[in-house]
Amino acid sequence: MTEKRATPKLPKPGVPVRGSKSGQPIMVLFDLIGRRWSMGVLWNLSDGNRTFRDLQERCGSASPSVLNTRLKELRAAGLIYNADNGYALTEDGRQLFDRLEPLGDWAMDWVEKLR
Amino acid sequence: MTEKRATPKLPKPGVPVRGSKSGQPIMVLFDLIGRRWSMGVLWNLSDGNRTFRDLQERCGSASPSVLNTRLKELRAAGLIYNADNGYALTEDGRQLFDRLEPLGDWAMDWVEKLR
DNA sequence: ATACATTGCTACGTTTTTAGTAGCAAGTGA
DNA sequence: TCACTTGCTACTAAAAACGTAGCAATGTAT
């Protein structure tokens, strides 16, 4: 970096999430879903209820303890709930998934391009 | 019980992409961006180049070593690159951000609803 | 030039999180 | 009853992240 280093103006206040003061919504969300298997769980619940074991199988190396932690977090966040036959997306969870879904198609192109 | 436990280390066959054993593109992507600060970095690069320090400030508690790791990963994945005055999104990175952006508005509603 | 500040980044010890496995209580069915 | 499945907890080892110090290169003020 050989240029002058003027600190750019921040149009958006930068925000730490975890140990910090101002919880910018997107960062709060990233802090929740930016953990192992969080998005994978949402993804795998999108086409129907899944039991704990289902989710374990679909989230390959997720150990039961971690999976359980993720499920509790997502439930506390109101994104999933305990249905009779397993876990399911809430309304909010469905809405979030709808915004996650476009990543699927993009990921296919991207992975293919990497090879 | 603190007995010795066998550690068979079973090698399940599959595409070894970090923790993601399925090799499904979306899971490969989740494995990359589903880590601390990954999405935060992409988000904060969306409106202009950022220096290492900029990103540190905006990702509050991210230590330099972790931030550096994330930057390397994202660069290896072709999502960001080293520009003259800091880091910047590549074409792919921009495309990914475009699909992440809707989460911002949704997160605002969601956080507000939680209160 | 000299001194000091800033930046990108690495090193490394500590703390937190995740992996990996065992196992148990409750439910199901034979 | 027994065998089997399911949801989940317990626990240790391994991996990841934190937090701080510090270094080389460059910028800047005197």
Coordinates of N, CA and C (backbone and C1' of nucleotides) in Angstrom, one line a residue, chain C:
Chain C
dA1 P 19.3 11.8 5.4 O5' 20.3 12.6 6.3 C5' 20.2 14.0 6.7 C4' 20.1 14.1 8.2 C3' 19.8 12.8 9.0 O3' 20.4 13.0 10.3 C1' 17.9 14.2 9.2
dT2 P 20.7 11.8 11.3 O5' 19.5 12.0 12.4 C5' 19.4 13.3 13.0 C4' 18.1 13.3 13.8 C3' 17.7 12.0 14.4 O3' 17.5 12.3 15.8 C1' 15.9 12.8 13.2
dA3 P 17.2 11.0 16.9 O5' 15.6 11.3 17.1 C5' 15.1 12.6 17.3 C4' 13.6 12.5 17.3 C3' 13.0 11.3 18.0 O3' 12.1 11.7 18.9 C1' 12.2 11.6 15.8
dC4 P 11.4 10.7 19.9 O5' 9.9 10.5 19.3 C5' 9.2 11.7 18.9 C4' 8.1 11.4 18.0 C3' 7.3 10.1 18.5 O3' 5.9 10.5 18.5 C1' 7.8 9.9 16.2
dA5 P 4.8 9.5 19.1 O5' 3.8 9.3 17.9 C5' 3.6 10.4 17.0 C4' 2.8 10.0 15.8 C3' 1.8 8.9 16.1 O3' 0.6 9.2 15.4 C1' 3.3 8.1 14.5
dT6 P -0.7 8.2 15.6 O5' -0.6 7.4 14.2 C5' -0.5 8.0 13.0 C4' -0.5 7.0 11.8 C3' -1.5 5.9 12.1 O3' -2.2 5.7 10.9 C1' 0.7 5.0 11.6
dT7 P -3.4 4.7 10.8 O5' -2.8 3.5 9.9 C5' -2.2 3.8 8.6 C4' -1.6 2.5 8.1 C3' -2.4 1.3 8.3 O3' -2.8 0.8 7.1 C1' -0.2 0.9 8.9
dG8 P -3.8 -0.6 7.0 O5' -2.7 -1.7 6.8 C5' -1.9 -1.7 5.6 C4' -1.0 -3.0 5.7 C3' -1.8 -4.3 5.9 O3' -1.3 -5.3 5.0 C1' -0.2 -4.0 7.6
dC9 P -2.1 -6.7 4.9 O5' -1.4 -7.5 6.1 C5' 0.0 -7.7 6.0 C4' 0.6 -8.1 7.3 C3' 0.0 -9.4 7.9 O3' 1.0 -10.4 7.5 C1' 0.6 -7.8 9.6
dT10 P 0.7 -12.0 7.9 O5' 1.7 -12.2 9.1 C5' 3.0 -11.8 9.0 C4' 3.7 -12.1 10.4 C3' 3.4 -13.5 11.0 O3' 4.7 -13.9 11.5 C1' 2.8 -11.8 12.5
dA11 P 4.8 -15.5 12.0 O5' 5.3 -15.3 13.4 C5' 5.3 -14.0 14.1 C4' 5.6 -14.2 15.6 C3' 5.4 -15.6 16.1 O3' 6.2 -15.8 17.2 C1' 3.7 -14.2 17.0
dC12 P 6.4 -17.3 17.9 O5' 5.4 -17.1 19.2 C5' 5.5 -16.0 20.0 C4' 4.4 -16.0 21.0 C3' 3.9 -17.4 21.4 O3' 3.7 -17.5 22.8 C1' 2.1 -16.2 20.8
dG13 P 4.1 -18.8 23.7 O5' 3.2 -18.6 25.0 C5' 3.2 -17.3 25.7 C4' 1.8 -16.9 26.2 C3' 1.1 -18.1 26.9 O3' 0.4 -17.6 28.1 C1' -0.2 -17.3 25.1
dT14 P -0.5 -18.5 29.0 O5' -1.9 -18.0 28.6 C5' -2.3 -16.6 28.9 C4' -3.7 -16.4 28.5 C3' -4.7 -17.4 29.2 O3' -5.8 -16.6 29.7 C1' -5.1 -17.4 26.9
dT15 P -6.9 -17.2 30.7 O5' -8.1 -17.3 29.7 C5' -8.6 -16.1 29.1 C4' -9.6 -16.5 28.0 C3' -10.8 -17.4 28.4 O3' -12.0 -16.7 28.1 C1' -9.8 -18.2 26.4
dT16 P -13.4 -17.3 28.4 O5' -13.9 -17.8 27.0 C5' -13.8 -16.9 25.9 C4' -14.3 -17.7 24.7 C3' -15.6 -18.5 24.8 O3' -16.4 -18.1 23.7 C1' -13.9 -19.8 23.9
dT17 P -17.8 -18.8 23.5 O5' -17.5 -19.9 22.4 C5' -16.9 -19.4 21.2 C4' -16.6 -20.6 20.2 C3' -17.9 -21.5 20.0 O3' -18.0 -21.6 18.6 C1' -16.0 -22.8 20.6
dT18 P -19.2 -22.4 18.0 O5' -18.5 -23.8 17.6 C5' -17.4 -23.8 16.7 C4' -16.9 -25.2 16.6 C3' -17.9 -26.3 16.2 O3' -17.4 -26.9 15.1 C1' -16.5 -26.9 18.0
dA19 P -18.1 -28.2 14.5 O5' -17.2 -29.4 15.0 C5' -15.8 -29.3 14.7 C4' -15.1 -30.6 15.2 C3' -15.7 -31.9 14.7 O3' -14.7 -32.8 14.3 C1' -15.5 -31.8 17.1
dG20 P -15.0 -34.2 13.6 O5' -15.1 -35.2 14.9 C5' -14.0 -35.4 15.7 C4' -14.4 -36.3 16.8 C3' -15.3 -37.4 16.4 O3' -14.7 -38.6 16.8 C1' -16.1 -36.3 18.4
dT21 P -15.3 -40.0 16.2 O5' -15.9 -40.7 17.5 C5' -15.2 -40.8 18.7 C4' -16.0 -40.8 19.9 C3' -17.1 -41.9 19.9 O3' -16.7 -43.0 20.7 C1' -17.8 -39.9 21.0
dA22 P -17.6 -44.3 20.9 O5' -18.2 -44.0 22.3 C5' -17.4 -43.5 23.4 C4' -18.2 -43.3 24.6 C3' -19.3 -44.4 24.9 O3' -19.3 -44.7 26.3 C1' -20.3 -42.2 24.7
dG23 P -20.2 -45.9 26.8 O5' -21.5 -45.1 27.3 C5' -21.4 -44.0 28.2 C4' -22.8 -43.4 28.4 C3' -23.9 -44.4 28.5 O3' -24.8 -44.1 29.5 C1' -24.4 -42.8 26.9
dC24 P -25.4 -45.1 30.5 O5' -26.6 -44.3 31.2 C5' -26.5 -42.9 31.4 C4' -27.8 -42.2 31.0 C3' -29.0 -43.1 31.2 O3' -30.1 -42.4 31.7 C1' -29.0 -42.2 29.0
dA25 P -31.1 -43.1 32.8 O5' -32.5 -42.4 32.5 C5' -32.5 -41.0 32.4 C4' -33.6 -40.5 31.5 C3' -34.9 -41.3 31.6 O3' -36.0 -40.4 31.5 C1' -34.1 -41.5 29.4
dA26 P -37.5 -40.9 31.8 O5' -38.2 -40.9 30.4 C5' -38.2 -39.7 29.6 C4' -38.6 -40.0 28.2 C3' -39.9 -40.8 28.2 O3' -40.8 -40.3 27.2 C1' -38.2 -41.8 26.8
dG27 P -42.3 -40.8 27.1 O5' -42.3 -41.4 25.6 C5' -41.8 -40.6 24.5 C4' -41.7 -41.5 23.3 C3' -42.9 -42.5 23.1 O3' -43.3 -42.3 21.7 C1' -40.8 -43.7 23.0
dT28 P -44.6 -43.1 21.2 O5' -44.0 -44.3 20.4 C5' -42.9 -44.1 19.6 C4' -42.6 -45.4 18.8 C3' -43.8 -46.3 18.6 O3' -43.8 -46.7 17.2 C1' -42.0 -47.5 19.6
dG29 P -45.1 -47.4 16.7 O5' -44.6 -48.9 16.5 C5' -43.3 -49.1 15.9 C4' -42.9 -50.6 16.2 C3' -44.1 -51.6 16.1 O3' -43.6 -52.6 15.3 C1' -42.9 -51.9 18.1
dA30 P -44.6 -53.8 14.9 O5' -43.7 -55.0 15.6 C5' -42.3 -55.1 15.4 C4' -41.8 -56.3 16.1 C3' -42.7 -57.6 16.0 O3' -41.9 -58.7 16.0 C1' -42.7 -56.9 18.3

